[in-house]
Coordinates of C-alpha atoms in Angstrom, one line a residue:
M647 CA 74.7 104.1 113.0
A648 CA 76.6 100.8 112.7
G649 CA 80.3 100.7 112.5
P650 CA 83.2 101.6 114.9
S651 CA 81.7 102.6 118.2
E652 CA 83.3 105.4 120.3
A653 CA 83.8 104.4 123.9
D654 CA 84.1 106.8 126.8
N655 CA 86.7 109.5 126.4
E656 CA 89.4 109.2 129.0
A657 CA 91.4 112.1 130.4
P658 CA 94.6 110.8 131.9
E659 CA 96.1 112.6 134.9
E660 CA 99.4 113.3 133.3
I661 CA 101.6 112.4 130.3
D662 CA 105.3 112.8 129.6
I663 CA 105.6 113.8 125.9
S664 CA 109.2 114.8 126.0
R665 CA 110.4 111.6 124.3
R666 CA 108.0 112.1 121.5
A667 CA 109.2 115.6 120.9
I668 CA 112.8 114.5 121.1
V669 CA 112.3 111.7 118.5
R670 CA 110.7 114.1 116.1
G671 CA 113.3 116.8 116.5
A672 CA 116.1 114.2 116.3
F673 CA 114.8 112.9 112.9
R674 CA 115.0 116.4 111.5
G675 CA 118.3 117.4 113.1
A676 CA 120.2 114.3 112.2
L677 CA 118.9 114.0 108.6
A678 CA 119.5 117.6 107.8
G679 CA 123.1 117.3 108.8
T680 CA 123.9 114.4 106.5
A681 CA 125.0 114.5 102.9
G682 CA 124.9 112.0 100.0
L683 CA 121.3 110.9 99.7
S684 CA 118.0 112.6 98.9
I685 CA 116.5 113.8 102.2
P686 CA 112.8 114.4 101.7
G687 CA 110.6 116.0 104.3
L688 CA 112.7 118.5 106.3
F689 CA 112.1 122.1 107.1
D690 CA 115.3 123.2 105.5
L691 CA 115.7 120.6 102.7
N692 CA 112.7 119.2 100.9
A693 CA 113.9 118.9 97.3
A694 CA 115.1 115.4 96.4
R695 CA 118.8 115.2 95.5
T696 CA 120.0 112.2 93.6
M697 CA 123.1 110.2 94.5
A698 CA 124.9 109.3 91.2
Q699 CA 126.4 106.1 92.5
T700 CA 127.5 104.3 95.6
V701 CA 130.7 102.5 96.5
P702 CA 131.4 99.9 99.1
N703 CA 132.8 100.7 102.5
A704 CA 136.6 100.5 102.1
S705 CA 137.2 99.4 105.8
P706 CA 138.5 95.9 106.4
P707 CA 135.5 93.5 106.4
A708 CA 134.2 92.2 109.8
P709 CA 134.2 88.5 110.5
L710 CA 131.5 86.6 108.6
D711 CA 129.0 84.2 110.3
A712 CA 127.8 81.7 107.8
R713 CA 124.5 81.0 109.6
P714 CA 121.7 83.1 108.1
V715 CA 119.4 85.0 110.4
T716 CA 115.7 84.2 110.2
F717 CA 112.7 85.6 111.9
E718 CA 112.3 82.6 114.1
A719 CA 116.0 82.9 115.2
V720 CA 115.4 86.5 116.3
A721 CA 112.1 85.4 118.0
A722 CA 114.0 82.8 120.0
R723 CA 116.5 85.4 121.1
A724 CA 113.7 87.7 122.1
E725 CA 112.1 84.9 124.1
R726 CA 115.3 84.1 126.0
L727 CA 115.8 87.8 126.7
A728 CA 112.2 88.2 128.1
A729 CA 113.1 85.5 130.7
Q730 CA 115.8 87.8 132.1
V731 CA 115.4 90.9 134.2
Y732 CA 115.4 94.0 131.9
A733 CA 118.8 95.6 131.8
P734 CA 119.0 99.2 130.4
Q735 CA 121.7 99.6 127.8
N736 CA 125.1 100.4 129.2
S737 CA 126.9 102.2 126.4
P738 CA 127.5 105.7 127.6
L739 CA 128.4 108.4 125.1
P740 CA 131.8 110.1 125.3
P741 CA 131.2 113.4 127.1
E742 CA 131.9 115.5 124.1
L743 CA 129.3 113.6 122.0
A744 CA 126.7 113.9 124.7
A745 CA 127.3 117.6 125.1
L746 CA 126.9 118.4 121.3
D747 CA 124.3 121.1 120.7
Y748 CA 121.9 120.9 117.7
D749 CA 124.2 122.8 115.3
A750 CA 127.3 120.8 116.2
F751 CA 125.4 117.5 115.8
Q752 CA 124.0 118.7 112.4
A753 CA 127.6 119.2 111.3
I754 CA 128.4 115.5 111.5
R755 CA 128.1 114.3 108.0
F756 CA 128.2 110.8 106.6
R757 CA 130.7 110.6 103.6
S758 CA 128.5 109.8 100.6
E759 CA 131.3 107.8 98.9
A760 CA 131.1 105.3 101.8
T761 CA 127.5 104.5 101.2
V762 CA 126.8 100.8 101.5
P763 CA 125.2 99.2 98.4
L764 CA 122.5 96.6 99.1
G765 CA 121.9 94.9 95.7
L766 CA 121.5 97.1 92.7
R767 CA 118.6 99.3 93.8
F768 CA 119.1 99.8 97.5
S769 CA 121.8 101.4 99.7
L770 CA 122.4 102.2 103.4
Q771 CA 123.8 104.9 105.5
P772 CA 124.1 104.8 109.4
F773 CA 123.5 107.7 111.8
H774 CA 126.2 108.8 114.2
R775 CA 125.5 108.8 117.9
G776 CA 125.5 112.1 119.8
N777 CA 123.3 114.8 121.2
L778 CA 119.8 113.3 121.7
H779 CA 120.9 110.1 120.0
A780 CA 122.5 108.5 123.1
K781 CA 121.5 104.9 122.5
R782 CA 123.4 102.4 120.5
V783 CA 122.0 99.9 118.0
E784 CA 123.8 96.9 116.5
I785 CA 123.6 96.6 112.7
Y786 CA 124.3 93.4 110.8
L787 CA 124.4 92.9 107.0
Q788 CA 123.2 89.6 105.7
S789 CA 124.0 88.2 102.2
P790 CA 124.0 84.6 100.8
E791 CA 127.5 84.2 102.1
G792 CA 126.5 84.9 105.7
V793 CA 126.0 87.7 108.3
R794 CA 128.6 90.4 108.9
P795 CA 128.5 93.0 111.7
F796 CA 128.6 96.5 110.4
G797 CA 130.9 98.1 112.9
Y798 CA 131.4 101.7 113.6
D799 CA 134.2 103.3 111.5
P800 CA 135.2 107.0 112.2
D801 CA 136.4 107.3 108.6
L802 CA 132.8 107.0 107.4
F803 CA 132.0 110.5 108.8
D804 CA 133.1 114.0 108.7
L805 CA 132.6 114.9 112.3
G806 CA 132.6 118.6 111.8
P807 CA 134.5 121.5 113.5
A808 CA 133.4 120.7 117.1
L809 CA 134.9 117.2 116.9
Q810 CA 137.8 117.8 114.6
G811 CA 140.6 115.3 115.2
R812 CA 138.5 113.0 117.4
R813 CA 138.4 109.3 116.7
Y814 CA 136.1 106.7 118.3
P815 CA 136.4 102.9 118.7
A816 CA 134.2 100.5 116.8
S817 CA 132.3 99.9 120.1
L818 CA 130.7 103.3 119.7
G819 CA 128.2 101.9 117.3
Y820 CA 125.4 103.8 115.5
A821 CA 122.2 105.5 116.5
G822 CA 120.2 104.0 113.5
F823 CA 120.2 104.0 109.8
R824 CA 118.4 105.0 106.6
V825 CA 117.8 103.2 103.4
A826 CA 117.7 104.6 99.8
H827 CA 116.2 103.1 96.7
G828 CA 116.4 103.6 92.9
F829 CA 112.7 104.2 92.2
D830 CA 113.4 104.4 88.5
A831 CA 114.2 101.0 87.1
S832 CA 116.0 102.6 84.1
R833 CA 118.3 104.4 86.5
P834 CA 118.7 101.9 89.4
Q835 CA 121.7 103.7 91.0
A836 CA 119.8 107.1 91.2
H837 CA 118.9 106.5 94.9
E838 CA 116.4 108.5 97.0
E839 CA 116.1 107.9 100.7
F840 CA 112.7 106.5 101.6
L841 CA 113.1 104.7 105.0
V842 CA 114.6 105.6 108.4
F843 CA 114.9 103.7 111.6
L844 CA 116.0 106.1 114.3
G845 CA 115.0 106.3 118.0
A846 CA 113.2 103.8 120.3
S847 CA 111.1 101.7 117.9
Y848 CA 110.2 104.6 115.5
F849 CA 110.6 104.4 111.8
R850 CA 109.5 106.5 108.9
I851 CA 108.6 105.6 105.3
R852 CA 107.4 107.5 102.3
G853 CA 106.2 106.6 98.8
R854 CA 107.6 107.9 95.6
G855 CA 107.0 111.6 95.2
Q856 CA 106.2 112.1 98.9
I857 CA 108.3 113.5 101.7
Y858 CA 108.5 112.4 105.3
G859 CA 105.6 113.1 107.6
L860 CA 104.2 110.8 110.2
S861 CA 106.1 108.0 111.9
A862 CA 105.2 104.3 112.6
R863 CA 106.4 102.4 115.7
G864 CA 107.1 98.8 116.5
I865 CA 104.9 99.0 119.6
A866 CA 103.3 101.4 122.1
V867 CA 103.2 100.7 125.8
N868 CA 100.6 102.4 128.1
T869 CA 100.2 105.4 125.9
G870 CA 98.3 108.1 127.8
L871 CA 97.9 106.2 131.0
P872 CA 98.8 107.9 134.4
Q873 CA 101.7 105.5 135.1
G874 CA 103.4 107.0 132.0
E875 CA 104.3 105.7 128.6
E876 CA 107.1 103.3 128.0
F877 CA 109.3 103.5 124.9
P878 CA 111.0 100.1 124.1
D879 CA 114.0 100.2 121.8
F880 CA 115.0 98.3 118.7
T881 CA 118.5 97.3 119.8
S882 CA 119.7 95.1 116.9
F883 CA 119.0 95.1 113.2
W884 CA 119.8 92.5 110.5
I885 CA 119.5 93.9 107.0
E886 CA 119.2 91.4 104.2
A887 CA 120.8 92.6 101.0
P888 CA 118.4 92.1 98.1
Q889 CA 119.8 90.0 95.2
G890 CA 120.4 91.7 91.9
D891 CA 117.7 94.2 91.0
A892 CA 115.1 92.9 93.5
A893 CA 112.5 95.5 94.4
S894 CA 112.1 94.6 98.1
I895 CA 114.3 94.6 101.1
T896 CA 113.9 92.6 104.4
I897 CA 114.9 93.9 107.8
F898 CA 114.8 91.9 111.0
A899 CA 114.8 93.7 114.4
L900 CA 115.1 92.8 118.1
L901 CA 113.1 94.9 120.5
D902 CA 113.8 95.3 124.2
G903 CA 112.1 97.3 127.0
P904 CA 111.1 97.0 130.6
S905 CA 107.7 95.4 129.9
L906 CA 108.4 93.2 126.9
T907 CA 110.8 92.0 124.2
G908 CA 110.0 91.3 120.6
A909 CA 111.2 90.1 117.2
Y910 CA 110.2 91.9 113.9
R911 CA 110.4 91.2 110.2
F912 CA 109.9 94.1 107.9
A913 CA 109.5 93.2 104.2
V914 CA 109.7 96.6 102.5
T915 CA 108.7 97.4 98.9
P916 CA 109.2 101.0 98.0
G917 CA 107.1 102.6 95.3
D918 CA 103.9 104.5 94.7
P919 CA 102.7 103.4 97.2
S920 CA 105.3 101.9 99.4
H921 CA 104.4 98.8 101.2
V922 CA 105.7 97.1 104.4
A923 CA 104.7 93.6 105.5
V924 CA 105.2 93.3 109.2
E925 CA 105.5 90.1 111.2
A926 CA 106.1 90.3 115.0
A927 CA 106.4 88.0 118.0
L928 CA 106.1 89.8 121.4
F929 CA 107.1 88.4 124.8
P930 CA 105.7 90.3 127.8
R931 CA 107.9 90.4 130.9
R932 CA 105.0 91.8 133.0
P933 CA 101.3 92.6 132.6
I934 CA 100.7 95.5 130.3
A935 CA 97.5 97.6 130.7
A936 CA 97.4 99.0 127.2
L937 CA 99.5 97.5 124.5
G938 CA 99.3 99.6 121.3
L939 CA 99.7 97.4 118.1
A940 CA 100.8 99.0 114.8
P941 CA 101.1 102.4 116.4
L942 CA 101.2 105.6 114.3
T943 CA 102.5 109.0 115.5
S944 CA 101.9 112.3 113.9
M945 CA 101.4 116.1 114.3
F946 CA 98.3 118.2 114.1
L947 CA 98.5 121.8 115.1
F948 CA 95.6 123.4 113.3
G949 CA 93.4 122.8 110.2
E950 CA 90.6 124.3 108.3
N951 CA 88.7 125.1 111.6
G952 CA 91.8 126.2 113.5
P953 CA 92.6 123.8 116.4
G954 CA 89.1 122.4 115.8
L955 CA 87.7 122.6 119.3
R956 CA 85.4 125.1 120.9
G957 CA 87.2 127.5 123.1
A958 CA 90.7 126.5 121.9
E959 CA 93.2 129.4 121.5
P960 CA 93.7 130.2 117.8
F961 CA 97.1 130.4 116.2
D962 CA 98.4 133.7 114.9
D963 CA 100.0 132.2 111.8
F964 CA 100.0 133.2 108.1
R965 CA 99.6 129.6 107.1
P966 CA 96.0 128.4 106.8
Q967 CA 96.8 124.9 108.1
V968 CA 99.7 123.1 109.8
H969 CA 99.6 119.3 110.2
D970 CA 101.2 116.1 109.0
S971 CA 97.8 114.2 109.3
D972 CA 94.3 115.6 109.4
G973 CA 92.2 112.6 110.3
L974 CA 91.8 109.1 111.6
V975 CA 90.1 106.4 109.5
V976 CA 88.7 103.2 111.0
Q977 CA 87.4 100.5 108.7
T978 CA 85.0 97.8 109.8
P979 CA 82.8 95.4 107.7
G980 CA 80.5 97.6 105.7
D981 CA 81.5 100.9 107.2
R982 CA 84.4 103.4 107.2
L983 CA 84.7 106.1 109.8
W984 CA 86.5 109.5 109.4
R985 CA 87.4 111.5 112.6
P986 CA 88.9 114.9 111.9
L987 CA 91.8 115.6 114.3
V988 CA 91.5 118.3 116.9
N989 CA 93.9 120.3 119.1
G990 CA 93.5 122.6 122.0
R991 CA 92.0 120.6 124.8
P992 CA 93.1 121.5 128.3
A993 CA 94.5 118.0 128.8
P994 CA 95.4 115.0 126.7
Q995 CA 92.5 112.8 125.7
I996 CA 91.9 109.2 124.5
S997 CA 89.0 108.4 122.1
S998 CA 88.3 104.7 121.6
F999 CA 86.7 103.2 118.6
R1000 CA 85.6 99.6 119.1
A1001 CA 86.0 97.5 116.0
A1002 CA 84.9 93.9 115.8
P1003 CA 86.5 92.9 113.6
L1004 CA 88.9 95.6 112.5
E1005 CA 89.6 95.6 108.8
G1006 CA 92.0 98.6 108.9
F1007 CA 92.9 102.0 110.3
G1008 CA 95.2 104.8 109.5
L1009 CA 96.2 108.4 109.9
L1010 CA 95.8 110.2 106.6
Q1011 CA 96.7 113.6 105.1
R1012 CA 93.6 114.2 102.9
E1013 CA 94.2 117.9 102.2
R1014 CA 96.7 117.7 99.4
H1015 CA 96.7 121.2 97.9
F1016 CA 99.5 123.7 98.4
A1017 CA 97.0 126.6 98.8
A1018 CA 95.7 124.9 101.9
Y1019 CA 99.1 125.3 103.7
L1020 CA 101.2 128.0 101.9
D1021 CA 104.3 126.5 103.4
V1022 CA 107.0 126.4 100.7
Q1023 CA 109.5 124.4 102.7
A1024 CA 107.4 122.1 104.9
Q1025 CA 105.3 120.9 101.9
H1026 CA 102.6 119.4 104.1
E1027 CA 100.6 118.6 101.0
D1028 CA 103.1 115.9 100.0
R1029 CA 103.3 114.1 103.3
P1030 CA 102.0 110.5 103.3
G1031 CA 99.3 108.9 105.3
L1032 CA 99.8 105.3 106.6
W1033 CA 97.2 102.6 106.4
V1034 CA 97.3 99.5 108.6
T1035 CA 95.6 96.2 107.5
P1036 CA 95.6 93.5 110.2
Q1037 CA 96.4 90.0 108.9
G1038 CA 96.6 88.1 112.2
G1039 CA 96.8 88.4 115.9
F1040 CA 94.7 91.5 116.5
G1041 CA 91.5 89.9 117.9
A1042 CA 88.9 91.9 119.8
G1043 CA 89.7 95.5 120.8
A1044 CA 89.6 99.1 119.7
V1045 CA 91.5 101.7 117.8
R1046 CA 92.6 104.4 120.3
L1047 CA 93.2 107.9 119.2
F1048 CA 95.4 109.9 121.6
E1049 CA 95.4 113.7 121.1
I1050 CA 97.8 115.9 123.1
P1051 CA 97.3 119.7 123.3
S1052 CA 100.3 121.4 121.5
R1053 CA 101.4 124.8 120.6
T1054 CA 104.3 123.8 118.4
E1055 CA 104.7 121.8 115.2
A1056 CA 108.0 120.4 116.4
T1057 CA 106.1 118.0 118.7
D1058 CA 104.2 114.9 117.5
N1059 CA 101.0 115.1 119.5
I1060 CA 98.8 112.5 117.8
V1061 CA 99.0 108.7 118.4
A1062 CA 96.7 106.0 116.9
A1063 CA 97.0 102.3 117.7
F1064 CA 95.0 99.2 118.0
V1065 CA 94.7 98.1 121.7
P1066 CA 93.4 94.6 122.5
G1067 CA 90.3 94.5 124.7
A1068 CA 92.0 92.6 127.5
P1069 CA 95.2 93.6 129.3
V1070 CA 98.3 91.6 128.2
A1071 CA 99.4 89.0 130.6
A1072 CA 103.1 88.4 131.5
G1073 CA 104.5 85.3 129.8
K1074 CA 101.9 85.2 127.0
T1075 CA 103.4 85.3 123.6
L1076 CA 101.7 87.4 121.0
R1077 CA 102.1 86.8 117.3
L1078 CA 101.1 89.6 114.9
A1079 CA 101.0 90.2 111.2
Y1080 CA 99.9 93.3 109.4
S1081 CA 100.7 95.5 106.4
L1082 CA 101.5 99.2 106.2
V1083 CA 100.8 101.1 103.0
T1084 CA 101.6 104.8 102.3
V1085 CA 98.6 106.8 101.2
G1086 CA 98.7 109.9 99.0
A1087 CA 95.8 111.3 97.0
E1088 CA 92.6 109.4 97.2
P1089 CA 90.7 107.3 96.2
A1090 CA 93.4 104.8 97.2
P1091 CA 93.2 101.0 96.6
A1092 CA 94.1 100.3 100.2
L1093 CA 90.9 101.9 101.5
A1094 CA 87.8 99.7 100.7
P1095 CA 84.9 99.6 100.1
P1096 CA 84.5 102.4 97.5
L1097 CA 82.6 104.8 99.7
A1098 CA 82.8 108.5 99.1
R1099 CA 85.2 110.2 101.6
V1100 CA 85.0 113.3 103.7
V1101 CA 87.3 115.9 102.2
S1102 CA 86.5 118.9 104.5
T1103 CA 84.7 119.8 107.7
R1104 CA 83.9 123.5 108.2
V1105 CA 82.2 125.0 111.2
G1106 CA 80.7 128.5 111.8
S1107 CA 77.9 130.3 113.5
A1108 CA 74.5 129.1 112.5
E1109 CA 73.3 132.7 112.9
R1110 CA 75.1 133.7 109.7
L1111 CA 72.9 131.7 107.4
R1112 CA 70.1 130.7 109.7
P1113 CA 69.4 133.8 112.0
T1114 CA 67.0 133.5 114.9
D1115 CA 65.3 136.2 117.0
P1116 CA 66.6 136.5 119.6
P1117 CA 70.0 135.3 118.4
S1118 CA 71.4 132.0 119.7
P1119 CA 75.2 132.3 119.4
Q1120 CA 75.9 128.8 120.6
R1121 CA 74.2 127.3 117.6
R1122 CA 76.8 125.9 115.1
L1123 CA 76.5 125.1 111.4
Y1124 CA 78.5 122.3 110.0
A1125 CA 79.3 122.0 106.3
I1126 CA 80.7 118.6 105.5
D1127 CA 82.0 117.9 101.9
F1128 CA 82.1 114.4 100.4
E1129 CA 83.8 113.3 97.2
G1130 CA 84.5 110.0 95.5
P1131 CA 82.8 107.1 93.9
G1132 CA 79.2 106.3 94.4
L1133 CA 77.8 109.8 94.6
P1134 CA 75.0 110.5 92.2
D1135 CA 75.5 113.0 89.4
D1136 CA 71.9 114.1 89.4
P1137 CA 71.6 117.2 91.6
K1138 CA 67.9 116.2 92.1
A1139 CA 68.8 112.8 93.5
V1140 CA 67.1 112.0 96.8
I1141 CA 69.8 111.8 99.5
D1142 CA 69.0 110.3 102.9
V1143 CA 70.9 111.7 105.9
A1144 CA 71.6 109.8 109.1
L1145 CA 72.6 112.1 112.1
S1146 CA 73.4 111.6 115.7
A1147 CA 74.8 113.5 118.7
S1148 CA 75.9 112.3 122.1
A1149 CA 74.4 115.4 123.7
G1150 CA 72.3 118.2 122.3
A1151 CA 71.0 117.7 118.8
L1152 CA 72.3 117.7 115.2
V1153 CA 69.3 118.8 113.2
E1154 CA 67.9 120.3 109.9
P1155 CA 70.2 118.5 107.5
Y1156 CA 70.3 119.6 103.9
A1157 CA 72.4 117.9 101.2
E1158 CA 73.3 119.5 97.8
R1159 CA 75.5 118.6 94.9
V1160 CA 78.6 120.8 94.5
P1161 CA 79.0 121.2 90.7
Q1162 CA 82.4 122.8 91.2
T1163 CA 83.9 119.5 92.5
G1164 CA 81.3 116.8 91.5
G1165 CA 80.9 116.0 95.2
W1166 CA 78.1 116.6 97.7
R1167 CA 77.8 118.9 100.7
L1168 CA 75.9 118.2 103.9
Y1169 CA 74.8 121.1 106.1
A1170 CA 73.6 120.3 109.6
E1171 CA 73.0 122.5 112.6
F1172 CA 74.2 121.6 116.1
R1173 CA 72.1 122.8 119.0
P1174 CA 74.2 122.2 122.1
P1175 CA 72.7 121.0 125.4
D1176 CA 71.7 123.5 128.1
P1177 CA 73.8 123.6 130.2
W1178 CA 76.7 122.7 127.9
S1179 CA 79.3 121.0 130.2
A1180 CA 83.0 120.5 129.5
G1181 CA 84.1 117.7 127.3
D1182 CA 83.5 116.5 123.8
V1183 CA 80.1 116.1 122.2
V1184 CA 80.4 113.4 119.5
L1185 CA 78.6 114.1 116.3
R1186 CA 78.0 111.7 113.4
A1187 CA 76.6 111.8 109.9
R1188 CA 76.5 109.8 106.7
L1189 CA 74.6 109.8 103.4
S1190 CA 72.6 107.1 101.6
H1191 CA 71.0 107.0 98.2
A1192 CA 68.5 104.5 96.8
G1193 CA 68.7 102.4 100.0
R1194 CA 72.5 102.1 99.9
V1195 CA 75.1 103.8 102.1
I1196 CA 77.3 105.9 99.8
T1197 CA 79.6 107.7 102.1
E1198 CA 81.9 106.9 105.0
T1199 CA 80.7 108.0 108.5
W1200 CA 81.8 111.5 109.5
D1201 CA 82.6 111.5 113.2
G1202 CA 83.2 115.0 114.6
V1203 CA 83.5 116.6 118.0
A1204 CA 81.9 119.8 119.2

């Protein structure tokens, strides 16, 4: 079948996932301990609370620089920085902040009355440093009058019992920030948080009515390779205050890491969906074997088939499914591929999907019914997907899916990114442009063409419905459900099925209309090779009608 091609699966020798786990835990811990804005997407606080109004920071204003910051100015700074030897940040935390445990750090609360207004429909709150948030970021606020540093002020925070009476200098700085928006134009000061920049180059965004789920990143460096992954940091942000009731906000960021520097422009428009236009200039200090562009990071513990992999240890959990994303989508001209996520391999694995050219990719949360999760607090059904549309600078390459075995939902174990086909050379500037769009229920305008989508993949013994004598317990029956535009209403319609397997055989397809949903179901039997060696067997299927492909390509593993 045409479309994204899957290259050899790679099993790296080792991977350090501690930073990814830390970033995810830090998002939850820091947000849960802060008052004043709606905080969607946490274990212990999912309902949106509304902030009635915001007032300016009452501290004396910092000096104003009349020169406006532009993307090209940040890019020039990043280029100069790349010519220097990388110097890790030297801004140590006071010992009592570094020693804070989770609960003590949660007790640090930003004072809601000090929230910083940005135009009429946006506002900002910074995050305090401490615990896992050791690194300092510089924050600047930009208006038509000029640029002003947003310095640390201890009066902005209630530091909690463990730090009672402590005061810190302006040089302490912040760990990151979050932005809120008045989604309702008739109530522009009823703000809900929708965007967070916190930790390395991570950021989270949600659409209206959604809660936080997966994260995006500015860049990924050598994800899954034996030499270990590198996590560059956003070190400075310039936040441009929107004028009046403008519906978008612009954020510039400077990136720094051992292997590269970078400049970013994020033009963010919250809504249903929320949209981010990203422009980046990257300046490699040294060769990079695998540079991940527009990386997405998520969590998949188990889904409708448990971990989804043969031999994987099941989860003893009352919840039917636990995940922030349940599949990867890769769009190429004329085809769209859906890969259900899996967990439970003995080692991390990279799957590579060549795309020439790439029209888009994303990690999605297609299962959007509470009954599929039964988790009252986590609300996985309301977590967004993110869709990436390249607009310049991506070239030839492949979308890589990196799946890490995990036994805990507190760890992000899924990474997807576009990796250029050739290693990145030192001193070669890369210019990128792409968009990020939140995805909820489908069909969604961001995903084109209008092919029917895979909505579920269920696997069981073929002996249950197709018994043989003697029994063959290794035979597996796949039931793949499709829904969406282009599917015929006539249950007698002739459906053509294209099947393939990288080993063994996917055979005896049967397609039928599902009157309960209006979709179609494909049944196909997988007969494994003999012997069946370790490693994935890649299975593919798609449906056609009247000479036209009507579904995306299902890409599963056995």
